[in-house]
Amino acid sequence: MTRDILAERREIDRAVEGQTVCSLFQETVRRFADAEAMKWKEGEAWRGMTWAEYGQRVRELANGLFALGFEKGQFATILGSNRPEYYVADLGILHAGGVPVSLYNTLSPEQIEYIVNHCEAVLSFVENRAFYEKLAAIRDRIPRVRRVVVFEKRDVPKDDWAVSLEEVLELGRRYEREHPDRFEKTWQAVRPEDLATLIYTSGTTGPPKGVMVTHRNVAWTTESLERVYPRRPGMRHISYLPLAHIAERMTGHYLHLKGASLCYFCPAPQEIAAYLLEVRPQFFFAVPRIWEKMYYGLTSAIEGLEEAQKKAVQEAITVRLEVVRREQRGEEVPEDLRRKAEEAEPIVALVRARLGLDQVELASTGAAPIAPEILEWFHAIGIPIAEVYGQSEDTGPTSWNRPGRVKIGTVGPTIPGVEVKLAEDGELLVRGGNVTAGYYKEPELTAETFDAEGWLHSGDVAEIDEEGFLRIVDRKKEILITAGGKNIAPSNIENALKQKPLIGQACVVGDRRPYVTALLVLDPESARQWARERGLPEDLEALARHPDVHREIQRYVDEVNEKLSNVERIKKFAILPTEWTVDSGELTPTLKMKRKVVHERYADVIESLYRG
């Protein structure tokens, strides 16, 4: 059936007329007052908060901000892990007529200084003493910040610059007794065209840019997504990815307000495996690296089973993989194969349960490319991961695979109301109510990225098939052009390499070079296990130099090369002796590689691959 995208957009436009993040929240508080909104752990015990309590806390905080002299249109930053106070702070700032700006926890004091001064923040919220110290280190360089609000009362330093969140809430309760109408009047005066947040890019290609997301962008995008993946009130999900990134902000925060889902907080992404087993989420979004780690962990665990059990699990998955692949090719699935796949369901159900995803209804991935083979494997065990594509500049999503209609290897058709087309050079252009207002204080850059006809120039090279499904080829600026003039998409090769057990990260090099090379990083868990099984040293630096490891990696590279054209094949590689992490600087907080940083940091290694 042919879609009428313009009709979809008009319908969404009508549905969100006049809406703001504040009105979405207040409507949910009114309708679901006694239902649980959020849950978090204190020690080993779970605590909870209803929507009515949530609404009251936001009210108190907004009034507390008035008491501190916070005014409409001012900015406040938030620095901390995923926890209820974070959401309260975000919404309290919005209801006070201001703009919340989230900061990545991994930012250096200098990076924080840039963002705080760029948005001219007058207040900052921090989780604890450690984050407070980051701001204190640059206090004389962020003169507009009048107060720092600390979530953890015990961590508030004896300093007139600091105040506890509890003190601000108490200020708010007192302020409301003297000004009973200001809260309602202020949030109701917030307009759809006002800023809901600035999403600062991770700054991999220069100073971070502040993407201007309006209240209308949020209302429009959540309305569109509800038509793709409607969430039931009370549906369980986990907030665990950085809230400074549009992916978590949309899936974990804004959609939570829209659909009255039940949000469980996990304070650190490294703890997500344990939280999955406790929460058993019904909706789960993860960046590719997390799905990859689950895949490697499970396949490794299956390899370690007693022989009969291992054979049973592998045969069950193999049968179901064949069904997935036939369905993806649009072929008929023979009845006997379908019956065998159904008989294998109890076995793969145990695999899902081991992950904590046995009750998941909606599983998704985005923010970076993922290997189709990994998606096939999860489909085979009964977790049909739907790949999503988008960016901060269009409030998160451009396209999303639909429930029951996932086309592996694509990022789905556009979400309702969103148009796309390809420029002459293959760049994907996007237009819809999700497209943001541009970059804060960057008119020239805004004009380069958002054209006069409303098209967002995504920076990604894409293909669109006859059914309207998008396939992202690569970042426009990351396409490699060899010395012989051949175009190569590095992410495809990197994903193939990262599927191999010992390889944790890969960076393919070849721009303006005579051939393609690769920088490889060992995966710490699988490399150490591999070393233990062979009686080798488990130190990563020693393993990176060991001839047995080089022979194994060469075998992997040869296997990948077999599936590539001659010009794409990796002629040389280097195994780096250190792990890439967010803290070491090679990865963004959502675990995407910073290609520019890697190229600069390992320039000597790269040059050595081209000598002689």
XYZ file of C-alpha atoms in Angstrom:
612
model
C 0.000 0.000 0.000
C 1.348 3.421 -0.996
C 1.789 5.786 1.922
C 0.494 9.334 1.837
C 3.242 10.871 3.968
C 1.889 14.401 3.682
C -1.503 13.210 4.968
C 0.293 11.464 7.846
C 2.072 14.699 8.673
C -1.121 16.762 8.621
C -2.762 14.280 10.957
C 0.157 14.421 13.402
C 0.267 18.223 13.134
C -3.383 18.378 14.206
C -2.847 15.902 17.061
C 0.036 17.867 18.616
C -1.289 21.387 18.090
C -0.358 23.473 21.141
C 1.371 20.604 22.967
C 4.577 20.998 24.979
C 6.645 18.588 27.052
C 5.016 20.238 30.086
C 1.475 19.596 28.849
C 2.345 15.985 27.957
C 3.670 15.433 31.469
C 0.758 17.141 33.206
C -1.770 15.118 31.198
C -0.043 11.861 32.154
C 0.082 12.906 35.822
C -3.659 13.676 35.694
C -4.642 10.407 33.999
C -2.353 8.004 35.857
C -1.869 9.732 39.220
C -1.805 6.562 41.346
C 0.190 4.390 38.942
C 3.905 3.875 39.450
C 6.038 6.076 37.196
C 9.595 5.247 38.270
C 11.542 2.651 40.231
C 15.156 2.700 41.420
C 17.385 0.757 43.806
C 18.594 1.879 47.179
C 21.029 -0.774 48.258
C 19.343 -4.041 47.281
C 15.780 -2.741 47.682
C 13.608 -1.202 44.976
C 11.931 2.131 45.696
C 9.111 3.640 43.660
C 7.342 6.903 42.846
C 3.816 7.385 41.478
C 2.952 9.860 38.753
C 1.211 12.045 41.358
C 4.366 12.086 43.517
C 6.453 12.758 40.425
C 4.212 15.686 39.503
C 4.427 17.118 43.019
C 8.231 16.854 43.045
C 8.453 18.702 39.714
C 6.121 21.378 41.051
C 8.233 21.859 44.181
C 11.460 22.049 42.187
C 10.116 24.603 39.703
C 8.957 26.786 42.599
C 12.358 26.314 44.234
C 14.006 27.554 41.059
C 11.774 30.646 41.127
C 12.973 31.243 44.699
C 16.583 31.051 43.464
C 15.849 33.742 40.878
C 15.659 31.432 37.837
C 13.773 33.085 34.972
C 12.036 32.098 31.748
C 14.424 31.329 28.901
C 17.451 30.674 31.104
C 19.564 27.517 30.855
C 20.582 24.979 33.485
C 22.904 21.997 33.030
C 22.544 18.496 34.515
C 25.457 16.160 35.220
C 24.807 12.724 36.692
C 23.755 9.121 36.166
C 20.290 7.819 35.330
C 18.142 8.309 38.428
C 14.759 9.845 39.326
C 16.272 13.165 40.445
C 17.634 13.616 36.920
C 14.148 13.418 35.392
C 12.732 15.687 38.106
C 15.471 18.253 37.437
C 14.867 18.166 33.689
C 11.120 18.689 34.051
C 11.459 21.175 36.904
C 13.626 23.392 34.682
C 11.114 23.111 31.814
C 8.126 23.942 34.041
C 10.015 26.998 35.295
C 10.208 28.158 31.671
C 13.872 27.258 31.259
C 15.960 24.928 29.143
C 17.738 21.839 30.584
C 21.062 20.839 29.020
C 22.444 17.387 29.808
C 26.202 16.846 30.064
C 27.978 13.543 29.457
C 29.470 12.175 32.684
C 32.730 11.503 30.891
C 33.368 15.126 29.867
C 36.535 16.780 31.115
C 36.270 20.033 33.101
C 37.409 21.919 29.987
C 34.656 20.366 27.847
C 32.083 21.162 30.531
C 33.379 24.729 30.612
C 32.783 25.103 26.871
C 29.170 23.906 26.984
C 28.228 25.763 30.166
C 29.547 29.026 28.732
C 28.169 28.395 25.250
C 24.593 28.020 26.527
C 25.178 30.640 29.256
C 23.818 28.380 32.008
C 22.971 30.121 35.294
C 22.403 26.953 37.344
C 23.891 23.475 37.350
C 22.556 20.219 38.791
C 25.067 17.517 39.736
C 24.634 14.072 41.224
C 27.327 14.012 43.880
C 30.568 15.450 45.230
C 32.695 13.978 42.423
C 30.670 15.776 39.761
C 30.568 18.927 41.882
C 34.373 18.920 41.940
C 34.426 18.941 38.129
C 32.537 22.222 38.209
C 34.481 23.573 41.176
C 37.705 23.092 39.189
C 36.487 25.612 36.608
C 34.386 27.842 38.889
C 36.279 31.001 37.999
C 35.824 30.237 34.285
C 32.017 29.746 34.380
C 31.020 33.033 36.027
C 27.336 32.934 35.029
C 26.636 29.822 37.148
C 25.131 31.190 40.363
C 24.395 27.940 42.227
C 25.076 24.238 41.939
C 22.278 21.918 43.098
C 23.561 18.559 44.420
C 21.247 15.522 44.364
C 23.021 13.669 47.191
C 22.477 15.684 50.376
C 25.420 14.047 52.161
C 27.727 15.210 49.358
C 26.929 18.929 49.570
C 30.154 20.809 50.382
C 30.198 23.642 52.887
C 30.226 26.271 50.212
C 27.758 29.041 49.423
C 27.909 27.978 45.753
C 26.331 24.603 46.570
C 22.832 23.723 47.733
C 21.165 20.327 48.132
C 18.212 19.297 46.010
C 16.219 18.757 49.193
C 16.867 22.359 50.239
C 15.630 23.619 46.863
C 12.471 21.490 47.160
C 11.851 22.964 50.615
C 12.413 26.452 49.208
C 9.804 25.593 46.593
C 7.235 24.509 49.163
C 7.674 27.802 51.009
C 7.681 29.842 47.795
C 4.384 28.313 46.624
C 2.618 29.333 49.824
C 3.453 32.947 48.982
C 3.021 32.656 45.176
C 0.341 29.953 44.684
C -0.345 30.710 40.997
C 3.100 31.148 39.493
C 3.801 27.484 38.739
C 0.619 26.947 36.703
C 0.932 30.264 34.891
C 4.580 29.664 34.008
C 4.345 26.169 32.564
C 1.145 27.002 30.711
C 2.937 29.971 29.130
C 5.563 27.653 27.599
C 5.046 27.580 23.819
C 5.626 24.711 21.357
C 8.343 26.706 19.583
C 10.329 27.172 22.839
C 13.457 25.073 23.376
C 12.953 21.795 25.258
C 16.685 21.064 25.368
C 20.006 21.458 23.614
C 21.631 18.179 22.582
C 25.354 18.783 22.332
C 27.171 16.530 19.896
C 30.113 14.574 21.265
C 32.532 16.866 19.474
C 34.409 14.272 17.400
C 35.072 16.816 14.614
C 35.609 20.038 16.558
C 33.768 21.890 19.334
C 30.402 20.305 20.220
C 27.337 21.784 18.517
C 24.114 22.402 20.430
C 21.151 20.975 18.507
C 18.027 23.041 19.279
C 15.185 20.627 20.097
C 11.860 22.408 20.593
C 8.811 21.312 22.574
C 6.998 20.816 19.265
C 9.802 18.570 17.996
C 9.364 16.356 21.058
C 5.549 16.321 20.929
C 5.553 15.638 17.175
C 8.178 12.877 17.298
C 6.602 11.046 20.238
C 3.209 11.196 18.498
C 4.742 9.757 15.329
C 6.530 6.991 17.229
C 3.376 6.044 19.129
C 1.938 5.122 15.717
C 4.877 2.768 15.126
C 5.392 1.299 18.593
C 2.510 2.198 20.929
C 3.498 1.734 24.565
C 0.929 0.606 27.073
C 0.707 2.445 30.403
C 2.923 0.626 32.891
C 5.092 -1.012 30.240
C 8.509 -1.733 31.780
C 11.704 -0.256 30.338
C 15.150 0.621 31.694
C 16.843 4.025 31.523
C 20.597 3.356 31.420
C 22.231 5.070 28.428
C 23.531 8.663 28.734
C 20.688 11.195 28.883
C 22.911 13.677 27.068
C 22.337 11.516 23.967
C 19.121 11.848 21.962
C 18.588 8.049 21.900
C 18.075 7.684 25.671
C 16.383 11.070 25.947
C 13.755 10.003 23.408
C 13.289 6.306 24.243
C 13.795 6.523 27.999
C 12.459 9.971 28.908
C 10.138 11.616 26.370
C 8.333 8.423 25.299
C 8.020 7.568 29.001
C 6.108 10.831 29.560
C 3.993 10.290 26.461
C 3.010 6.689 27.134
C 3.003 6.521 30.970
C 5.434 3.615 30.907
C 7.173 2.378 34.063
C 10.807 3.489 34.057
C 13.448 1.520 35.979
C 16.745 3.325 36.501
C 20.100 1.629 36.014
C 22.852 4.051 37.101
C 25.592 2.669 34.841
C 25.485 0.928 31.433
C 28.034 -1.625 32.696
C 25.373 -2.939 35.107
C 22.673 -3.470 32.499
C 23.041 -7.278 32.362
C 22.094 -7.625 36.053
C 19.239 -5.135 35.728
C 17.780 -7.011 32.752
C 17.498 -10.149 34.862
C 15.692 -8.256 37.641
C 13.416 -5.996 35.604
C 12.541 -8.284 32.655
C 11.749 -5.231 30.467
C 8.976 -5.225 27.900
C 10.718 -2.545 25.831
C 14.489 -2.495 25.447
C 16.719 -0.251 23.347
C 20.476 -0.839 23.134
C 23.325 0.501 21.056
C 25.022 -2.144 18.859
C 27.981 -2.707 21.190
C 25.644 -3.921 23.938
C 23.832 -6.341 21.595
C 27.251 -7.528 20.352
C 28.454 -8.234 23.892
C 25.240 -10.173 24.644
C 25.733 -12.187 21.461
C 29.363 -13.037 22.228
C 28.550 -13.815 25.849
C 25.740 -16.198 24.915
C 27.556 -17.957 22.079
C 30.566 -18.412 24.362
C 28.314 -19.802 27.118
C 26.734 -22.216 24.631
C 30.201 -23.418 23.594
C 30.914 -24.187 27.243
C 27.877 -26.443 27.704
C 28.074 -30.214 28.107
C 28.220 -31.741 24.609
C 24.619 -32.999 24.393
C 23.211 -29.689 25.650
C 25.432 -27.694 23.308
C 24.308 -29.760 20.327
C 20.626 -29.331 21.220
C 20.906 -25.543 21.567
C 22.979 -25.114 18.405
C 20.589 -27.279 16.377
C 17.584 -25.321 17.689
C 19.159 -22.009 16.714
C 20.312 -23.347 13.316
C 16.778 -24.469 12.429
C 15.294 -21.165 13.452
C 18.031 -19.245 11.609
C 17.023 -21.036 8.422
C 13.420 -19.893 8.930
C 14.540 -16.289 9.525
C 16.704 -16.283 6.401
C 13.984 -17.748 4.200
C 11.457 -15.241 5.499
C 13.898 -12.391 4.928
C 14.376 -13.545 1.330
C 10.605 -13.697 0.876
C 10.650 -17.472 0.335
C 8.098 -20.049 1.368
C 8.995 -21.830 4.616
C 8.369 -25.598 4.294
C 5.913 -27.007 6.833
C 8.402 -29.490 8.274
C 10.968 -26.706 8.814
C 8.316 -24.499 10.424
C 7.316 -27.384 12.707
C 10.935 -28.020 13.750
C 11.364 -24.309 14.528
C 8.259 -24.371 16.728
C 9.518 -27.489 18.521
C 12.794 -25.640 19.201
C 10.976 -22.746 20.935
C 11.344 -24.120 24.516
C 15.125 -24.271 24.042
C 15.527 -20.737 22.705
C 13.126 -19.515 25.407
C 15.755 -20.597 27.940
C 18.352 -18.554 26.045
C 16.090 -15.471 26.172
C 15.515 -16.012 29.886
C 19.258 -16.166 30.516
C 19.453 -12.620 29.101
C 16.437 -11.327 31.015
C 14.652 -10.650 27.717
C 12.048 -13.391 27.930
C 9.243 -10.835 28.342
C 10.480 -8.244 25.857
C 7.879 -7.157 23.291
C 9.790 -4.377 21.560
C 13.562 -4.636 21.072
C 15.518 -2.078 19.120
C 18.995 -0.889 18.203
C 20.422 2.305 16.779
C 23.025 5.091 17.065
C 25.593 3.067 15.050
C 25.672 0.255 12.450
C 25.205 -3.359 13.522
C 26.092 -6.548 11.642
C 23.053 -8.206 9.959
C 24.299 -11.623 11.096
C 23.915 -10.598 14.743
C 20.378 -9.373 14.085
C 19.550 -12.687 12.366
C 20.794 -14.602 15.401
C 18.616 -12.610 17.807
C 15.611 -13.031 15.508
C 16.272 -16.776 15.585
C 16.111 -16.905 19.410
C 12.841 -14.954 19.368
C 14.074 -11.374 19.886
C 13.264 -9.575 16.602
C 15.442 -6.491 17.038
C 14.207 -3.576 14.944
C 16.958 -1.274 13.712
C 16.275 2.470 13.941
C 18.097 5.316 12.232
C 18.246 9.000 13.048
C 20.257 11.747 14.678
C 19.984 14.586 17.150
C 19.098 16.924 14.297
C 15.781 15.127 13.768
C 14.991 14.520 17.456
C 16.250 10.940 17.290
C 14.431 8.894 14.661
C 14.193 9.195 10.877
C 13.141 5.611 10.224
C 12.309 2.474 12.195
C 11.561 -1.111 11.232
C 7.977 -2.004 12.087
C 6.780 -4.788 14.417
C 6.349 -7.976 12.408
C 7.913 -6.369 9.336
C 11.610 -6.063 10.089
C 13.858 -6.122 7.047
C 17.310 -7.042 8.356
C 20.084 -4.945 6.855
C 17.855 -1.891 6.612
C 16.851 0.775 9.119
C 13.218 0.510 8.103
C 10.842 2.921 6.374
C 10.494 6.472 7.666
C 8.412 7.041 10.771
C 4.913 8.445 10.077
C 4.913 11.931 8.574
C 8.593 11.991 7.586
C 9.776 12.444 3.987
C 13.174 11.418 2.652
C 14.965 11.750 -0.664
C 18.487 11.265 -1.975
C 20.705 14.116 -3.156
C 22.763 13.670 -6.341
C 25.713 12.355 -4.337
C 23.533 9.840 -2.449
C 23.233 11.900 0.750
C 19.965 11.293 2.605
C 17.744 14.370 3.058
C 15.004 14.358 5.708
C 11.924 16.552 6.216
C 9.207 16.418 8.882
C 8.055 17.755 12.224
C 10.963 15.942 13.873
C 13.558 18.097 12.082
C 14.957 20.516 14.645
C 15.491 24.271 14.567
C 19.237 24.088 13.869
C 22.351 24.713 15.948
C 22.373 27.146 18.864
C 24.362 30.304 18.057
C 25.580 28.744 14.791
C 23.637 30.408 11.933
C 26.152 29.535 9.201
C 26.389 25.887 10.195
C 22.604 25.768 10.517
C 22.221 27.093 6.964
C 24.663 24.425 5.688
C 22.747 21.557 7.330
C 19.096 22.709 7.180
C 18.102 24.132 3.787
C 15.469 26.730 2.944
C 12.917 24.071 1.921
C 13.074 22.372 5.313
C 15.317 19.464 4.327
C 17.877 18.241 6.835
C 21.098 17.197 5.097
C 21.911 14.122 7.183
C 25.545 13.628 6.200
C 24.806 9.935 5.559
C 24.931 8.171 2.215
C 21.887 5.937 1.836
C 19.863 3.742 -0.486
C 16.055 3.459 -0.616
C 14.469 0.253 -1.915
C 11.198 -0.137 -3.792
C 9.263 -0.620 -0.534
C 10.677 2.553 1.020
C 13.132 0.824 3.387
C 16.347 2.746 3.988
C 19.831 1.280 4.025
C 22.622 3.462 5.354
C 25.836 2.984 3.381
C 28.107 5.112 5.572
C 28.800 8.607 6.803
C 29.350 10.874 3.792
C 32.591 12.235 5.249
C 33.815 8.753 6.222
C 33.553 7.145 2.797
C 37.109 6.175 1.870
C 38.372 7.041 -1.608
C 41.482 5.027 -2.358
C 44.436 6.355 -4.341
C 42.929 4.487 -7.291
C 39.655 6.414 -6.974
C 37.527 3.576 -5.542
C 34.844 4.379 -2.923
C 34.768 2.127 0.164
C 32.348 2.152 3.114
C 34.553 1.375 6.141
C 31.760 0.571 8.615
C 30.684 -2.510 6.632
C 34.179 -3.978 6.852
C 34.560 -2.952 10.505
C 31.297 -4.672 11.436
C 32.426 -7.867 9.727
C 35.694 -7.790 11.673
C 33.975 -7.119 15.015
C 31.906 -10.286 14.598
C 35.055 -12.320 15.096
C 35.492 -13.536 18.709
C 38.821 -11.907 19.566
C 38.176 -8.526 17.917
C 36.530 -5.876 20.079
C 37.042 -2.772 17.918
C 38.193 -2.100 14.374
C 39.121 0.976 12.377
C 39.553 0.561 8.622
C 42.014 2.952 6.936
C 42.481 3.644 3.238
C 41.507 7.184 2.302
C 43.857 8.381 -0.487
C 45.984 5.293 0.203
C 47.084 2.556 -2.232
C 45.323 -0.216 -0.263
C 43.136 -0.843 2.780
C 44.540 -1.526 6.261
C 42.979 -1.949 9.696
C 43.692 -1.059 13.305
C 42.341 -3.796 15.566
C 41.723 -3.909 19.310
C 41.305 -7.157 21.212
C 38.057 -7.781 23.081
C 39.209 -8.093 26.725
C 36.778 -10.829 27.808
C 37.031 -13.164 24.832
C 40.792 -12.587 24.425
C 41.511 -13.480 28.039
C 39.297 -16.566 27.856
C 41.026 -17.613 24.611
C 44.397 -17.132 26.308
C 43.374 -19.163 29.401
C 42.282 -22.075 27.237
C 45.746 -22.118 25.616
C 47.843 -21.397 28.684
C 48.959 -18.007 27.348
C 49.441 -14.795 29.351
C 46.149 -12.934 29.820
C 47.673 -9.449 29.699
C 46.209 -7.641 26.657
C 49.466 -5.895 25.810
C 51.339 -9.195 25.772
C 48.571 -10.899 23.777
C 48.631 -8.128 21.164
C 52.274 -9.076 20.448
C 51.886 -12.861 20.677
C 52.418 -14.746 17.377
C 49.537 -17.156 18.108
C 47.150 -14.206 18.401
C 48.470 -12.730 15.146
C 47.924 -16.037 13.356
C 44.335 -16.242 14.687
C 43.583 -12.634 13.730
C 45.083 -13.220 10.276
C 42.690 -16.151 9.847
C 39.776 -13.867 10.759
C 40.946 -11.182 8.340
C 41.265 -13.773 5.566
C 37.680 -14.938 6.224
C 36.404 -11.365 6.020
C 38.432 -10.685 2.873
C 36.807 -13.635 1.113
C 33.503 -11.739 1.137
C 34.964 -8.437 -0.078
C 35.908 -7.135 -3.481
C 39.617 -6.971 -4.225
C 39.811 -3.216 -3.658
C 38.108 -3.544 -0.246
C 40.346 -6.309 1.087
C 42.567 -5.642 4.079
C 46.193 -5.984 3.036
C 47.786 -5.275 6.430
C 46.613 -4.840 10.005
C 47.989 -3.832 13.391
C 46.812 -5.162 16.756
C 46.903 -2.324 19.258
C 48.057 -3.116 22.818
C 45.371 -1.073 24.618
C 41.607 -1.217 24.924
C 39.458 1.613 23.492
C 37.030 3.038 26.027
C 35.007 6.172 26.640
C 37.512 7.260 29.289
C 40.531 6.719 27.039
C 38.880 8.909 24.417
C 38.501 6.659 21.362
C 34.775 5.977 21.946
C 31.825 8.307 22.412
C 29.566 7.787 25.461
C 27.311 5.649 23.245
C 30.320 3.493 22.301
C 30.767 4.753 18.738
C 34.320 5.067 17.486
C 35.776 8.575 17.205
C 37.456 8.018 13.857
C 39.319 11.351 13.856
C 40.729 10.701 17.342
C 41.842 7.190 16.379
C 43.545 8.426 13.199
C 45.398 11.162 15.094
C 46.352 9.024 18.093
C 47.669 6.113 16.020
C 49.105 8.084 13.088
C 52.530 6.447 13.485
C 51.011 2.958 13.486
C 49.002 3.787 10.366
C 52.080 5.122 8.592
C 53.980 1.941 9.465
C 51.322 -0.096 7.617
C 52.106 1.784 4.405
C 55.905 1.801 4.544
C 57.728 -0.242 1.955
